[in-house]
PDB file of C-alpha atoms in Angstrom:
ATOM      1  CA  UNK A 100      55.589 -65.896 -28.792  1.00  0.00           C
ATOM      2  CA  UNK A 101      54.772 -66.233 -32.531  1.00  0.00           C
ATOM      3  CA  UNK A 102      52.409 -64.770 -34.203  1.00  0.00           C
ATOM      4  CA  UNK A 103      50.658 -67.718 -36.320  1.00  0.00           C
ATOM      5  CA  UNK A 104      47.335 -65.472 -37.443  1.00  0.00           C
ATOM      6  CA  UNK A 105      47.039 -66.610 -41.043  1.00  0.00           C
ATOM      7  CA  UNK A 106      47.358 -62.941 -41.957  1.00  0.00           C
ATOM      8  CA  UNK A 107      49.760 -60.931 -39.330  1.00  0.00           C
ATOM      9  CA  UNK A 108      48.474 -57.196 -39.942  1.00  0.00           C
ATOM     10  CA  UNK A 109      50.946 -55.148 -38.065  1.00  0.00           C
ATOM     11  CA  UNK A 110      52.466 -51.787 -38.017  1.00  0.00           C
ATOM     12  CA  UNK A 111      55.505 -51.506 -40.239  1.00  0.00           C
ATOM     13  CA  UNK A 112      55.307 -55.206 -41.823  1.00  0.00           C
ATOM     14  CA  UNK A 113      56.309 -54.837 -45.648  1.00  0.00           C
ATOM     15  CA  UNK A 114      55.893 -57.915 -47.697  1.00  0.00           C
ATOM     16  CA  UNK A 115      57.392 -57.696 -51.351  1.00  0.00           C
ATOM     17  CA  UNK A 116      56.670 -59.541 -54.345  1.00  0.00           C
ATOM     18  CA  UNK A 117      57.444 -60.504 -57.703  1.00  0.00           C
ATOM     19  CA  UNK A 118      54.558 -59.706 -59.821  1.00  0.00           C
ATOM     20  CA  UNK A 119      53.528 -60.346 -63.358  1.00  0.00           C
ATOM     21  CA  UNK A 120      50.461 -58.380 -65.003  1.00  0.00           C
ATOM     22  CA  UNK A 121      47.963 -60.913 -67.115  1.00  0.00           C
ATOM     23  CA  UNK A 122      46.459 -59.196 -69.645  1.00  0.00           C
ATOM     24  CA  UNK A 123      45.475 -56.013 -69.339  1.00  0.00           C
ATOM     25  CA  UNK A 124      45.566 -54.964 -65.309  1.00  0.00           C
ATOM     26  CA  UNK A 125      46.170 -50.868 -64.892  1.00  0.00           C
ATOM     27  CA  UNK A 126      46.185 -51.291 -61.165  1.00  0.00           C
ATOM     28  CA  UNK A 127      49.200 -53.415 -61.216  1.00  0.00           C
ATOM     29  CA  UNK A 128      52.735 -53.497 -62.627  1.00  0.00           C
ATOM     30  CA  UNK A 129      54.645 -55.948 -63.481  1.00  0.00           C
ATOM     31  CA  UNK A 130      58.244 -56.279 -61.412  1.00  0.00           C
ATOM     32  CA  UNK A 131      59.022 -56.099 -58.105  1.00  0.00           C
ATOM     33  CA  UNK A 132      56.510 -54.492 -55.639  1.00  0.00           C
ATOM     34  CA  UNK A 133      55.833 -54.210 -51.679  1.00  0.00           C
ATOM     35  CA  UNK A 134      52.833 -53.660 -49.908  1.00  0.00           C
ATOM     36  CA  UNK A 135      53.367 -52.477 -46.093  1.00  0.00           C
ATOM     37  CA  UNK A 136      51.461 -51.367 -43.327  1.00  0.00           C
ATOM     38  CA  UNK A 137      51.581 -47.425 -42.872  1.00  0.00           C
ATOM     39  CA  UNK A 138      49.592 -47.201 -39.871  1.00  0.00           C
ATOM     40  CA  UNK A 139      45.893 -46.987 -38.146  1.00  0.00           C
ATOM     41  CA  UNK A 140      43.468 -44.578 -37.877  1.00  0.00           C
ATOM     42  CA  UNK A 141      39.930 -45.188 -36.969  1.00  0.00           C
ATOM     43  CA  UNK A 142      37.559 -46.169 -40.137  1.00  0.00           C
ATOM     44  CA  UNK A 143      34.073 -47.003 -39.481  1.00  0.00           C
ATOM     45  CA  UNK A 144      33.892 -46.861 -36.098  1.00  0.00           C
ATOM     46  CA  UNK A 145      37.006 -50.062 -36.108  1.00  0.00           C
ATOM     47  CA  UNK A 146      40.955 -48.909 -34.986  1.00  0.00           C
ATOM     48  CA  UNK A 147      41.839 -49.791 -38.860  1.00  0.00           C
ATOM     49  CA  UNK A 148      45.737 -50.620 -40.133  1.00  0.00           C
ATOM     50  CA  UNK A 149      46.562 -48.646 -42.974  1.00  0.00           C
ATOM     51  CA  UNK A 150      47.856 -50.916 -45.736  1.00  0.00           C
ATOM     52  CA  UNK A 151      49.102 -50.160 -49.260  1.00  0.00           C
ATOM     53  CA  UNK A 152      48.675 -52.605 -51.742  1.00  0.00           C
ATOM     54  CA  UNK A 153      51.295 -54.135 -53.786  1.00  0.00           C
ATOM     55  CA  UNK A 154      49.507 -52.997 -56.782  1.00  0.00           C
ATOM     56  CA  UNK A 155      50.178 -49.032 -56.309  1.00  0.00           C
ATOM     57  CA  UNK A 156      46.958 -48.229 -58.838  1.00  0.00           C
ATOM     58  CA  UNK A 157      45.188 -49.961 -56.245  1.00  0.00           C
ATOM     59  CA  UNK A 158      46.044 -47.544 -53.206  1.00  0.00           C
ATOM     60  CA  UNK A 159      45.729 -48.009 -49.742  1.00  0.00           C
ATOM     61  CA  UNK A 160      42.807 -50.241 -47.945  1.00  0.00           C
ATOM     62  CA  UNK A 161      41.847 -50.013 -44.261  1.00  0.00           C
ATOM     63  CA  UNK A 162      42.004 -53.356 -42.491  1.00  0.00           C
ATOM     64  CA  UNK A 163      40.689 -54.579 -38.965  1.00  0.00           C
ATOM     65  CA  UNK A 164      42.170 -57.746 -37.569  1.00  0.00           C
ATOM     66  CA  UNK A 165      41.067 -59.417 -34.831  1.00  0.00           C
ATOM     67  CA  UNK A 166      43.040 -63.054 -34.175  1.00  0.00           C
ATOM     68  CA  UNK A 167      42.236 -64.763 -37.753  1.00  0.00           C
ATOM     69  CA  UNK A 168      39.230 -62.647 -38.962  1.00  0.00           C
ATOM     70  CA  UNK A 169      40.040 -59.722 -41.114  1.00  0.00           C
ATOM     71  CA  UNK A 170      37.436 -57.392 -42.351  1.00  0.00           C
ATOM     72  CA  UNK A 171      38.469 -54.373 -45.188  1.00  0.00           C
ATOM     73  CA  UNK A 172      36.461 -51.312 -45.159  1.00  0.00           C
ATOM     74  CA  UNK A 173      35.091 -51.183 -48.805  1.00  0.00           C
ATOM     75  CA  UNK A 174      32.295 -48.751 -49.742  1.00  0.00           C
ATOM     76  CA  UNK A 175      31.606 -47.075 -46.586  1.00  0.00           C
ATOM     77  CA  UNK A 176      30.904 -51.062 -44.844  1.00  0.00           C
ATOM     78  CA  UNK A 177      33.021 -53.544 -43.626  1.00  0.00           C
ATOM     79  CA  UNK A 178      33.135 -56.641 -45.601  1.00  0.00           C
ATOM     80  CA  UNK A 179      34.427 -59.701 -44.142  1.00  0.00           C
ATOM     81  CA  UNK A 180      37.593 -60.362 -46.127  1.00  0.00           C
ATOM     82  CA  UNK A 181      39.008 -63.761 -44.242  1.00  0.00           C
ATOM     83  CA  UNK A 182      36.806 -66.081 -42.202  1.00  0.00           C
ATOM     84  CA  UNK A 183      38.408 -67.138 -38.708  1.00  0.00           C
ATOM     85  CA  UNK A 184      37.040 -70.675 -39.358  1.00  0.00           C
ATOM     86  CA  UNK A 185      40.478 -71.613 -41.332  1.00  0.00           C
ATOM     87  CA  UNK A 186      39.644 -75.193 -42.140  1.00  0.00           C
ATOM     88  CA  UNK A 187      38.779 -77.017 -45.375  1.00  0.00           C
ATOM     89  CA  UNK A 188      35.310 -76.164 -47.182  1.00  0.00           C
ATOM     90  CA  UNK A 189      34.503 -73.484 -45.234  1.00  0.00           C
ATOM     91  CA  UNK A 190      33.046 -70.957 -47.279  1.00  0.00           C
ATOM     92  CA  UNK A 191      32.183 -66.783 -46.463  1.00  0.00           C
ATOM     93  CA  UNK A 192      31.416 -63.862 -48.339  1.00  0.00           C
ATOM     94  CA  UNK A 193      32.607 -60.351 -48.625  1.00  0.00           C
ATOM     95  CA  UNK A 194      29.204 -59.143 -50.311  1.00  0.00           C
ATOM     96  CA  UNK A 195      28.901 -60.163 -53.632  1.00  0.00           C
ATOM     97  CA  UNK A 196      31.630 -62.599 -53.964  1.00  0.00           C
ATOM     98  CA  UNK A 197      31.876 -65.952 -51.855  1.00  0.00           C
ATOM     99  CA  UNK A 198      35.249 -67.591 -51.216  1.00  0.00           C
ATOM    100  CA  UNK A 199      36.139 -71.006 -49.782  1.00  0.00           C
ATOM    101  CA  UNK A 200      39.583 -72.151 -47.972  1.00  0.00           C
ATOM    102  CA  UNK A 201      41.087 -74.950 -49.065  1.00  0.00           C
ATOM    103  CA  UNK A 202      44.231 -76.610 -47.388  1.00  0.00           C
ATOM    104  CA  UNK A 203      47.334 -75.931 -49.282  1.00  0.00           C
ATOM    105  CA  UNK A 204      50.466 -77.974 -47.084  1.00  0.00           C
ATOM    106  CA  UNK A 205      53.684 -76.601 -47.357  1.00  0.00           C
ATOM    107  CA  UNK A 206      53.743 -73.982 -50.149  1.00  0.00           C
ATOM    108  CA  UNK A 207      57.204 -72.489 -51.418  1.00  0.00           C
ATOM    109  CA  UNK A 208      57.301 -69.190 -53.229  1.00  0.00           C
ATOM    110  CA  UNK A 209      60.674 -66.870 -54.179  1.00  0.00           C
ATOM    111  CA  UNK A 210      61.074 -65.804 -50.366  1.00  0.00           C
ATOM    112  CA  UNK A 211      61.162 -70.012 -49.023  1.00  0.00           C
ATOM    113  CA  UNK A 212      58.781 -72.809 -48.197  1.00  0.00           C
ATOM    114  CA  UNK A 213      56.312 -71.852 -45.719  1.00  0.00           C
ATOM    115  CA  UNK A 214      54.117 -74.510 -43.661  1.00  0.00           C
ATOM    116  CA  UNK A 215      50.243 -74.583 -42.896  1.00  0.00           C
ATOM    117  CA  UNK A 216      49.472 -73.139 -45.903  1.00  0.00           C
ATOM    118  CA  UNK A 217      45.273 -72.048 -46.290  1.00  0.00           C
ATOM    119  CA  UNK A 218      44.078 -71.069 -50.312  1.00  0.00           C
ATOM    120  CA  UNK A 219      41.191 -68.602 -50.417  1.00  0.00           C
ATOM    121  CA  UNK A 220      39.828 -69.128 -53.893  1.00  0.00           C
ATOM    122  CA  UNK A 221      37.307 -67.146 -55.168  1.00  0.00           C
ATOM    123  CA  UNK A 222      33.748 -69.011 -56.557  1.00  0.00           C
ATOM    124  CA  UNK A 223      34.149 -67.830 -60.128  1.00  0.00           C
ATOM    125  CA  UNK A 224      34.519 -69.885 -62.802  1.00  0.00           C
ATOM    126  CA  UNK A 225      38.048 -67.847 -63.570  1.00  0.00           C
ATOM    127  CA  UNK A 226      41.412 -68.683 -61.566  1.00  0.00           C
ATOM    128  CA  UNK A 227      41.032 -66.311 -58.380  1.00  0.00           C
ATOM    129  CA  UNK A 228      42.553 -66.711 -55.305  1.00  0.00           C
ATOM    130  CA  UNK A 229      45.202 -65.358 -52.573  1.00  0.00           C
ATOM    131  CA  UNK A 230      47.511 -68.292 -51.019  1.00  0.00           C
ATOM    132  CA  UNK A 231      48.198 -67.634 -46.940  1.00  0.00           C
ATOM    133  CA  UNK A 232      50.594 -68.925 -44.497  1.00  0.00           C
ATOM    134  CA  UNK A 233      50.511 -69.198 -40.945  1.00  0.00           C
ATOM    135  CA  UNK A 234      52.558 -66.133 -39.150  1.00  0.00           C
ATOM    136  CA  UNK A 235      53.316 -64.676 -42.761  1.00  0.00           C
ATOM    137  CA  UNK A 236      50.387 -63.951 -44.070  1.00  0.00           C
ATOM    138  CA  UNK A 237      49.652 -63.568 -48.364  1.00  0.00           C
ATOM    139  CA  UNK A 238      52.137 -65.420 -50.377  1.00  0.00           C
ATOM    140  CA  UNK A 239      50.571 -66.248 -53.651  1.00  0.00           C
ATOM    141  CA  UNK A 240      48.075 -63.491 -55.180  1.00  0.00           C
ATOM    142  CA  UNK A 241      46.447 -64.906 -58.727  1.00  0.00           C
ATOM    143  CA  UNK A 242      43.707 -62.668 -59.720  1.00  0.00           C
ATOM    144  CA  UNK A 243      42.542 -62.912 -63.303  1.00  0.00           C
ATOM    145  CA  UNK A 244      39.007 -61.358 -64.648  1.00  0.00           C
ATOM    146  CA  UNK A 245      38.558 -63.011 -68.053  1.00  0.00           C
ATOM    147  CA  UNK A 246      42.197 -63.028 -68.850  1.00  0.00           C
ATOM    148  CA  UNK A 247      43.770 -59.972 -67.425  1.00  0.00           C
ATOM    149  CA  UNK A 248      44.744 -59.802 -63.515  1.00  0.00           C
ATOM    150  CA  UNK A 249      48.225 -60.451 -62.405  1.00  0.00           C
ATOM    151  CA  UNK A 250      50.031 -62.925 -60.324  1.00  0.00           C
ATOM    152  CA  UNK A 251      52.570 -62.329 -57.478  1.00  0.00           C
ATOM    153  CA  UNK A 252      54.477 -64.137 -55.160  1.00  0.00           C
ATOM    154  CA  UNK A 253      56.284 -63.424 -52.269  1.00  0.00           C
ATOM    155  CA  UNK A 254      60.031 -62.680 -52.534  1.00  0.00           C
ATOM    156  CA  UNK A 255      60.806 -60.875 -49.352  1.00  0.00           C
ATOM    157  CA  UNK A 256      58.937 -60.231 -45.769  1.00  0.00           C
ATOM    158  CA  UNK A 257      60.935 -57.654 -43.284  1.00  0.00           C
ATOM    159  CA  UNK A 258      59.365 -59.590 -40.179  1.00  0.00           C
TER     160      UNK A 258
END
């Protein structure tokens, strides 16, 4: 069956992107970058995947997936990165910041048009958040802090 978990973790899924640095944004470059799953090991007491970002100053981050929810290890805790309540207003936080879905349709991006579409934007007043679509997963990152950030969408998936 498919897998329609708004963000399909798995071992040896690669998503690649075209990505263009705002500002000033070491961690990232701009071009064409991937960010893949390299594998599990246990983190925190959670069997964690392994994932490398697609911004290769940012390194890899353990993730734990369990049907919608995803948590990232961050600072020796998990932080709840996605809330499994996918549905419009619904609002979580991963520590400091809060974030709040918000339906996005049908979204197309360099790689297609992809269907039940869910925005996590980030409550800051700058223009934060990381598009998802069912059985995909991230297909829009915008991250900008005052200015500088980057913004990538997907071009390519290998699943």
């Amino acid at each position: 069956s498919a897998d329609t978990r708004i963000d399909p973790i798995e071992l040896g899924y690669e998503w690649t992107y075209e990505v263009e640095v705002l500002g000033t944004y070491p961690l990232c470059k701009s071009g064409t970058h991937s960010g893949f799953v390299l594998g599990t090991k246990l983190v925190g007491g959670k069997q964690a995947f392994q994932v490398q970002s697609l911004c290769p100053g940012a390194g890899v981050s353990s993730y734990y997936v369990d049907g919608d929810r995803v948590e990232v290890y961050y600072g020796g805790n998990w932080l709840l990165a996605l809330d499994t309540r996918v549905q419009e207003g619904q609002t979580w936080s991963k520590g400091a910041p809060t974030f709040t879905w918000h339906d996005a349709g049908t979204v197309t991006v360099p790689a297609g048009s992809f269907d039940d579409c869910w925005t996590a934007k980030e409550n800051v007043a700058n223009e934060s958040y990381t598009t998802f679509c069912r059985g995909v997963g991230p297909v829009h990152w915008h991250v900008d802090t005052d200015g500088n950030g980057f913004d990538a969408k997907l071009s390519g998936k290998n699943f």
